[in-house]
PDB file of C-alpha atoms in Angstrom:
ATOM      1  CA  UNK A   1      87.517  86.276  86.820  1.00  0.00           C
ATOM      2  CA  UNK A   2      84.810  87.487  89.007  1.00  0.00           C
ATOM      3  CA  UNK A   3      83.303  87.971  92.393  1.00  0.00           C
ATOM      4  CA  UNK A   4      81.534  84.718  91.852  1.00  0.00           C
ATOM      5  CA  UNK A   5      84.743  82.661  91.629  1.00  0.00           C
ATOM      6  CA  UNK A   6      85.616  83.534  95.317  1.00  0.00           C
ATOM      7  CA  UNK A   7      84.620  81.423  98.222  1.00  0.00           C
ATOM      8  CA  UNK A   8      84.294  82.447 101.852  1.00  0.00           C
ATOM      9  CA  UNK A   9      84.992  80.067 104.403  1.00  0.00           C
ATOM     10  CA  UNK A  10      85.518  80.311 108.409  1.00  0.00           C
ATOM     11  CA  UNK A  11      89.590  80.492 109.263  1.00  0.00           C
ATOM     12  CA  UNK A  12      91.291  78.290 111.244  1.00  0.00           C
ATOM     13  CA  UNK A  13      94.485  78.566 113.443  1.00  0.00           C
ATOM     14  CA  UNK A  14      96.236  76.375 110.688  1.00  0.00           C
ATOM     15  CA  UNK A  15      95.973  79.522 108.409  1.00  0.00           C
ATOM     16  CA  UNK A  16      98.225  82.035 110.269  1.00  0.00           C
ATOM     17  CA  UNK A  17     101.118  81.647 108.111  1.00  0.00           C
ATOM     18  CA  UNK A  18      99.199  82.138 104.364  1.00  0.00           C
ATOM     19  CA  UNK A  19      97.131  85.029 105.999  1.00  0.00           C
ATOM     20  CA  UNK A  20     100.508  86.704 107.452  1.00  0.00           C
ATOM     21  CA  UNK A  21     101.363  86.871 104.024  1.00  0.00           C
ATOM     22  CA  UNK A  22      98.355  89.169 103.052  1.00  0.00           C
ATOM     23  CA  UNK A  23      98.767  91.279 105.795  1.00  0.00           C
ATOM     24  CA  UNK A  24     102.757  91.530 106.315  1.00  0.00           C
ATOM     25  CA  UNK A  25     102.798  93.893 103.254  1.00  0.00           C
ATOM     26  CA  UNK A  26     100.354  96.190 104.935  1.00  0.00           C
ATOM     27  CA  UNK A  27     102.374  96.318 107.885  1.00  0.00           C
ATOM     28  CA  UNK A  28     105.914  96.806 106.235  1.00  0.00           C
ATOM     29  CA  UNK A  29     104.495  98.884 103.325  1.00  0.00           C
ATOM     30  CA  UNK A  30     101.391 100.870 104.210  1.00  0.00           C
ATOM     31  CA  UNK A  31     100.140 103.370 107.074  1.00  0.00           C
ATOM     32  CA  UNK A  32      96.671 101.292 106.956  1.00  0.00           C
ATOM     33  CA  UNK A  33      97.419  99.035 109.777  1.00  0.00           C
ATOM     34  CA  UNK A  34      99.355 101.008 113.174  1.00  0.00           C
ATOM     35  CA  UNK A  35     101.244  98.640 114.045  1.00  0.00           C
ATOM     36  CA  UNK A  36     104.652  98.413 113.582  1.00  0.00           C
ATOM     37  CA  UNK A  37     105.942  94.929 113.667  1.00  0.00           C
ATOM     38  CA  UNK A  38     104.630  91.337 111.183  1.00  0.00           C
ATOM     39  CA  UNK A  39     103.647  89.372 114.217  1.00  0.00           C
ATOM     40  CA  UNK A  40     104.506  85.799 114.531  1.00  0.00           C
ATOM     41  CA  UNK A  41     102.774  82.751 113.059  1.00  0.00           C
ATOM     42  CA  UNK A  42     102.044  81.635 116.522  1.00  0.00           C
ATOM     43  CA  UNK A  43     100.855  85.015 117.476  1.00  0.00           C
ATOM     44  CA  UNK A  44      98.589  85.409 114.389  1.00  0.00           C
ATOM     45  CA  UNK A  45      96.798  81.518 114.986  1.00  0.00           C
ATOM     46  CA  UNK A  46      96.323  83.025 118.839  1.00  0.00           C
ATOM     47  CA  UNK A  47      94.100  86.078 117.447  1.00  0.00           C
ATOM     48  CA  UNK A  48      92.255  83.952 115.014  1.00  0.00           C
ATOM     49  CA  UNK A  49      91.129  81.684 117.610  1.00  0.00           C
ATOM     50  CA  UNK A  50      90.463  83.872 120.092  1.00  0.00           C
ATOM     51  CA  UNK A  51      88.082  86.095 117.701  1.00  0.00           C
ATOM     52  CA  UNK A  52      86.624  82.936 117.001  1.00  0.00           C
ATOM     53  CA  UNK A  53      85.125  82.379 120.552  1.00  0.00           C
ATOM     54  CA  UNK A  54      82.595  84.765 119.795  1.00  0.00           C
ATOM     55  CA  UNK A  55      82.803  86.569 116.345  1.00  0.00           C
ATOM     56  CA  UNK A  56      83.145  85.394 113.179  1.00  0.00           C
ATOM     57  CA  UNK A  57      86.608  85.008 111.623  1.00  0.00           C
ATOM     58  CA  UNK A  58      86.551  84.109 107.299  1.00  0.00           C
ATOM     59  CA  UNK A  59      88.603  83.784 104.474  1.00  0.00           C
ATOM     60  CA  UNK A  60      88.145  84.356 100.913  1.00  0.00           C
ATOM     61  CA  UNK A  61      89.543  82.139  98.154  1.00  0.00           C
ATOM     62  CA  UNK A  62      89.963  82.197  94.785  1.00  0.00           C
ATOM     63  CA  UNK A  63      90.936  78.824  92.499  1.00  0.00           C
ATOM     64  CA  UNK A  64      92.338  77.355  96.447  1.00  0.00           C
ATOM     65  CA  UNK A  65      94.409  80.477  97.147  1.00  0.00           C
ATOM     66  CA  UNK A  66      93.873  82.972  99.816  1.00  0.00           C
ATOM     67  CA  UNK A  67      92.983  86.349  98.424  1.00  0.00           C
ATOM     68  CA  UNK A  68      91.912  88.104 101.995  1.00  0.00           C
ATOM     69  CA  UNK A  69      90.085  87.932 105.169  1.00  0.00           C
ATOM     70  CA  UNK A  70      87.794  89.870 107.783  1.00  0.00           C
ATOM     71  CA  UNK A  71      86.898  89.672 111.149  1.00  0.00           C
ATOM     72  CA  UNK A  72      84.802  91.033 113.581  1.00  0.00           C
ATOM     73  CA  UNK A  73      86.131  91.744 116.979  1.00  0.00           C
ATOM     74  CA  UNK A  74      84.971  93.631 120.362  1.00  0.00           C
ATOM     75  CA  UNK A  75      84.046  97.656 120.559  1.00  0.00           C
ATOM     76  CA  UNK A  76      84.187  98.041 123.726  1.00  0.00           C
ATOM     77  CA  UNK A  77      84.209  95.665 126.967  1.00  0.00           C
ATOM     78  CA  UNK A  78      81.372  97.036 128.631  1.00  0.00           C
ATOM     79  CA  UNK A  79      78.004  95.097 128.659  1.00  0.00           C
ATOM     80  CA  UNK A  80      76.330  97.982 127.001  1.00  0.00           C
ATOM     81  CA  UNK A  81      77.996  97.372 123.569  1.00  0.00           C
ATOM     82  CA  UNK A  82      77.914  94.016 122.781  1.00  0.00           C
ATOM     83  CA  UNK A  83      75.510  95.253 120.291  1.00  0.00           C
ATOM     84  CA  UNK A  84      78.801  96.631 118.248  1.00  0.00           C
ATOM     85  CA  UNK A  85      81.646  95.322 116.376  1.00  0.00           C
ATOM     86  CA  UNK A  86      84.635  96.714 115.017  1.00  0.00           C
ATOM     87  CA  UNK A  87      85.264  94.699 111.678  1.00  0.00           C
ATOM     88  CA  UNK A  88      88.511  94.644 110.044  1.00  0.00           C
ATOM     89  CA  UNK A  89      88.941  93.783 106.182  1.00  0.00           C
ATOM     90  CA  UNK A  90      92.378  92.868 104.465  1.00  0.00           C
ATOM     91  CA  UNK A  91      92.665  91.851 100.563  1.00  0.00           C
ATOM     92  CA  UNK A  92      95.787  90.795  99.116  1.00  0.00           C
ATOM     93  CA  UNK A  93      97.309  93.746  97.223  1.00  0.00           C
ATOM     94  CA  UNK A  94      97.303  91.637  94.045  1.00  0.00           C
ATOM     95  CA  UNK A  95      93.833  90.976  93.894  1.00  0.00           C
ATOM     96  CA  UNK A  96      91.980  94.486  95.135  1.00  0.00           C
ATOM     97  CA  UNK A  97      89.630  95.603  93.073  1.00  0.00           C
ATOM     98  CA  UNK A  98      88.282  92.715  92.160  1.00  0.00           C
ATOM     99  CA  UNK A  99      85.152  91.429  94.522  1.00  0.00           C
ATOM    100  CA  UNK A 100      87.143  90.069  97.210  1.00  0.00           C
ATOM    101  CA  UNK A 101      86.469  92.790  99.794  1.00  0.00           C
ATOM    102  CA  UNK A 102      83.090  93.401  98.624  1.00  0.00           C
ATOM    103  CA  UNK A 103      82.329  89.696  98.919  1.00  0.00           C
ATOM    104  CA  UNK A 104      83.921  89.511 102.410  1.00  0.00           C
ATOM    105  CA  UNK A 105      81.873  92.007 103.596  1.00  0.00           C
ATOM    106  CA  UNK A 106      79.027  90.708 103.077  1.00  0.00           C
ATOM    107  CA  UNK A 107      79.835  87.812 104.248  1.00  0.00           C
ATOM    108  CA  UNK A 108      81.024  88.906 107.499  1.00  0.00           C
ATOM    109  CA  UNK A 109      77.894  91.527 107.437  1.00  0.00           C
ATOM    110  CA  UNK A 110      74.986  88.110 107.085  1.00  0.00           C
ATOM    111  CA  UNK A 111      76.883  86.381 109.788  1.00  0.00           C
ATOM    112  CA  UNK A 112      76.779  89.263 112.140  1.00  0.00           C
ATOM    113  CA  UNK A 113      72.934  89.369 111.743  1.00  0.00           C
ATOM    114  CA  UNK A 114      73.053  85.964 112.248  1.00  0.00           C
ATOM    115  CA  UNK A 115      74.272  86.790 115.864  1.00  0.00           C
ATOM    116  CA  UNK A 116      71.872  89.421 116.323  1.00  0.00           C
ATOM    117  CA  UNK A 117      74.882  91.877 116.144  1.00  0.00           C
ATOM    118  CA  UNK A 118      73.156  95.413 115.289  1.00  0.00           C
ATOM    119  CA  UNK A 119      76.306  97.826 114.134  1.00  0.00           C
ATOM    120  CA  UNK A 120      78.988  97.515 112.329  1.00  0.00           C
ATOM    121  CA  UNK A 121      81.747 100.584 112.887  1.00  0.00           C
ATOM    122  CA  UNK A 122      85.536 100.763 110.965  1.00  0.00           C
ATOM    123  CA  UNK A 123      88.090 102.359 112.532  1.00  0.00           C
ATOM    124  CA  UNK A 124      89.649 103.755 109.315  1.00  0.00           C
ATOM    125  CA  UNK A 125      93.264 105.325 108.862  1.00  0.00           C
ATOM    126  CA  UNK A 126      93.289 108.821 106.860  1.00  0.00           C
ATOM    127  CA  UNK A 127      95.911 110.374 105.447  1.00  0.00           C
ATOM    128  CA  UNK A 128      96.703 114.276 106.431  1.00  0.00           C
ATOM    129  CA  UNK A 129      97.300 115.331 102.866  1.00  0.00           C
ATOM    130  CA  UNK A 130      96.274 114.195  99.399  1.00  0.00           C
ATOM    131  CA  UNK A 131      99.362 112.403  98.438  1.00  0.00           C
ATOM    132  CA  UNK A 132     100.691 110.045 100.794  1.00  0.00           C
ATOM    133  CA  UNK A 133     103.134 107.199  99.766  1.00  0.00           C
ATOM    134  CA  UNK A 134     101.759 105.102 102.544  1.00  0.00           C
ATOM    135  CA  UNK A 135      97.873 105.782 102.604  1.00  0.00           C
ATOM    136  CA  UNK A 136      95.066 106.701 100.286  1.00  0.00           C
ATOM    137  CA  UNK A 137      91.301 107.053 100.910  1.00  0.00           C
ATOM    138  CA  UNK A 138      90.631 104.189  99.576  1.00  0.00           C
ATOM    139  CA  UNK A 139      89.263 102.541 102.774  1.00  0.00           C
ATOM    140  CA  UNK A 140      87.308 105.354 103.672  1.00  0.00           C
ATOM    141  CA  UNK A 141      85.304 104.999  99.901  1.00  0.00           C
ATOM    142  CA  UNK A 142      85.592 101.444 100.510  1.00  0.00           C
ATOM    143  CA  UNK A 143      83.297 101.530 103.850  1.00  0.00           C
ATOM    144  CA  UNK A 144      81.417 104.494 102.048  1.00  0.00           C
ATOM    145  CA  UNK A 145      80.349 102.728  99.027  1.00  0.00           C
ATOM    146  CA  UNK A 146      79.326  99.912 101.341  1.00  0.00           C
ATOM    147  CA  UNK A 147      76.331 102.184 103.159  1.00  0.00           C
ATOM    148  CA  UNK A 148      78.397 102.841 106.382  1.00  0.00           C
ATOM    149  CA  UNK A 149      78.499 107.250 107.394  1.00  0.00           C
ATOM    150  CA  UNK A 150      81.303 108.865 109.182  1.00  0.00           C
ATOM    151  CA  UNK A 151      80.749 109.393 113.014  1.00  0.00           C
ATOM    152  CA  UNK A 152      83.819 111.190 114.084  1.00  0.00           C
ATOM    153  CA  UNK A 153      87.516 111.675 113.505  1.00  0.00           C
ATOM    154  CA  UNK A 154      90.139 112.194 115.301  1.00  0.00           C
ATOM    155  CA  UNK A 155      93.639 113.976 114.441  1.00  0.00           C
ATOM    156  CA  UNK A 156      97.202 113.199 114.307  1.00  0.00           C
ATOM    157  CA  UNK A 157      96.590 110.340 116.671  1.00  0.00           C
ATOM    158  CA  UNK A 158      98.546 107.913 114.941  1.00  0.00           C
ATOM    159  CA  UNK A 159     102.613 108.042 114.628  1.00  0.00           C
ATOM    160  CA  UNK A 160     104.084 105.778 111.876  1.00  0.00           C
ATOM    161  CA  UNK A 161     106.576 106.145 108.975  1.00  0.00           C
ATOM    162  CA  UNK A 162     108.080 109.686 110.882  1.00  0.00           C
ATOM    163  CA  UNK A 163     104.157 110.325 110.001  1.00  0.00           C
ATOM    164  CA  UNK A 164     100.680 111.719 111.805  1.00  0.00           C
ATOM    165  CA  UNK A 165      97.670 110.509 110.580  1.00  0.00           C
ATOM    166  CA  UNK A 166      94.225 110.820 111.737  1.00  0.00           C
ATOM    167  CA  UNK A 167      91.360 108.292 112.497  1.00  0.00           C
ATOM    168  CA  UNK A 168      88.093 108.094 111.308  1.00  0.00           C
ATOM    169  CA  UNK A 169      85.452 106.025 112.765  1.00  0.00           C
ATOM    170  CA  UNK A 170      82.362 104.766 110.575  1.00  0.00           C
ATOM    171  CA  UNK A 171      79.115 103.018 111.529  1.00  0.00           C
ATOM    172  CA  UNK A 172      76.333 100.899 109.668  1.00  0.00           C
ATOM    173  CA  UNK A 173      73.811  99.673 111.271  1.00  0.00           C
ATOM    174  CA  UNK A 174      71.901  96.411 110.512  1.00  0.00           C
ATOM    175  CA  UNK A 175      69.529  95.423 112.619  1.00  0.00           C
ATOM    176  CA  UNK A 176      67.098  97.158 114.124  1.00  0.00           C
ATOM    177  CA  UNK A 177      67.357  98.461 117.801  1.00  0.00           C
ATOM    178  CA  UNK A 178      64.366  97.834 119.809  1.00  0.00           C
ATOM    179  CA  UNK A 179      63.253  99.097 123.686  1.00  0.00           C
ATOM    180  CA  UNK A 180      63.411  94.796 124.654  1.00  0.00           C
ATOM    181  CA  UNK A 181      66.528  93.621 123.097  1.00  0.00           C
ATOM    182  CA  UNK A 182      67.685  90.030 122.729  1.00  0.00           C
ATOM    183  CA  UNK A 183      71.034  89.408 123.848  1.00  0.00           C
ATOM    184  CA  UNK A 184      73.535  88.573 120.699  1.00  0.00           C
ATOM    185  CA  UNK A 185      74.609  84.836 120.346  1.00  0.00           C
ATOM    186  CA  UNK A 186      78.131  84.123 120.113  1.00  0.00           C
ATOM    187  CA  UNK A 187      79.894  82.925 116.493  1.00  0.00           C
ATOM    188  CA  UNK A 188      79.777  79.035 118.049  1.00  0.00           C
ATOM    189  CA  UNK A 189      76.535  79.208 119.238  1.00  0.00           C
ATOM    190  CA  UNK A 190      75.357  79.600 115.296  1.00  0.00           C
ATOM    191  CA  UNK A 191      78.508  78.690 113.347  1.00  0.00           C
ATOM    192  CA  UNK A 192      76.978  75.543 111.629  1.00  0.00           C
ATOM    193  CA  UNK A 193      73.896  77.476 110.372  1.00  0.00           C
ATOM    194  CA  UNK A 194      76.384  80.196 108.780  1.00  0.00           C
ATOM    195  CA  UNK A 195      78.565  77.819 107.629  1.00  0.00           C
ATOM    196  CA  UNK A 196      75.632  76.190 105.671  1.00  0.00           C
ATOM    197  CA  UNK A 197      74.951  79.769 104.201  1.00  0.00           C
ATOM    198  CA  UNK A 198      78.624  80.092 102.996  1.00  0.00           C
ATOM    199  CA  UNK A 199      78.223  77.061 101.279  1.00  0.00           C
ATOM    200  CA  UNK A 200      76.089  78.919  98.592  1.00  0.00           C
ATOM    201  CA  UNK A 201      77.163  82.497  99.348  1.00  0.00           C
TER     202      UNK A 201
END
């Protein structure tokens, strides 16, 4: 199998459950995500459409299964930055390494320009020390490999598994930033023309 056999799709509320199941792991298992507790179906189909009111929200596939998602959400509330995203990627532990976060990203990345969004920044988890049983630098390579540059990072400023880790924060830009700058559309303002462009993604 390869990248080409995935397919990227929008999510829909209807999808909680199957996408809890890709990210429950990385909440029980894994220092990658801080929170604590697997949030409820109900819960989970609340964030998705809330995202969905103004970023995009999609879903990777492989032969009709879910292999992982991404999603764009709010920086920061002030008017300033609606220029920014934070994106978020998860890939089910079974299938990394093979396209699916690669493919979501880019798909994510063409339907931010699509917006007119202009930077994409990761808030990435880090471990302390080398060997960690509940985080590697994987993510951090991940967002590297994808042409984003480390801004900043802060320490010990996340408590889980009797554990400190630190934070880093990454950027790409790509768009460019002009002195007269159109305001960014929202997701349903130009859903139906991304949707046509996942159709042969």
């Amino acid at each position: 199998m390869n990248s080409q056999d995935i397919r990227i799709r929008t999510a829909v509320p209807e999808d909680a459950e199957k996408l809890l199941e890709i990210y429950g792991p990385y909440v029980e298992k894994t220092a990658i995500t801080f929170e604590y507790q697997i949030p409820s179906a109900e819960e989970f189909a609340r964030r998705i459409r809330e995202t969905l009111k103004r970023y995009p929200y999609l879903v990777a596939e492989r032969e009709g299964e879910m292999t992982g998602y991404a999603y764009a959400g709010t920086f920061h509330d002030r008017a300033a930055y609606d220029w920014a995203v934070e994106t978020s990627i998860y890939v089910a532990r079974d299938q990394r390494k093979r396209g699916v976060g690669r493919r979501l990203h880019a798909a994510l990345e063409m339907a931010l320009r699509e917006q007119g969004i202009l930077n994409m920044n990761a808030c990435v988890a880090c471990p302390r020390r080398e060997e960690d049983p509940y985080l590697t630098r994987d993510s951090l390579e991940f967002h590297r490999h994808l042409g984003y540059r480390l801004v900043g990072e802060f320490f010990q400023c996340g408590y889980k598994f009797g554990r400190w880790y630190n934070m880093a924060w990454l950027e790409k830009h790509i768009g460019d930033h002009l002195k007269v700058q159109k305001a960014p559309k929202s997701f349903g303002e130009v859903r139906d023309r991304i949707e046509e462009e996942l159709e042969t993604f």
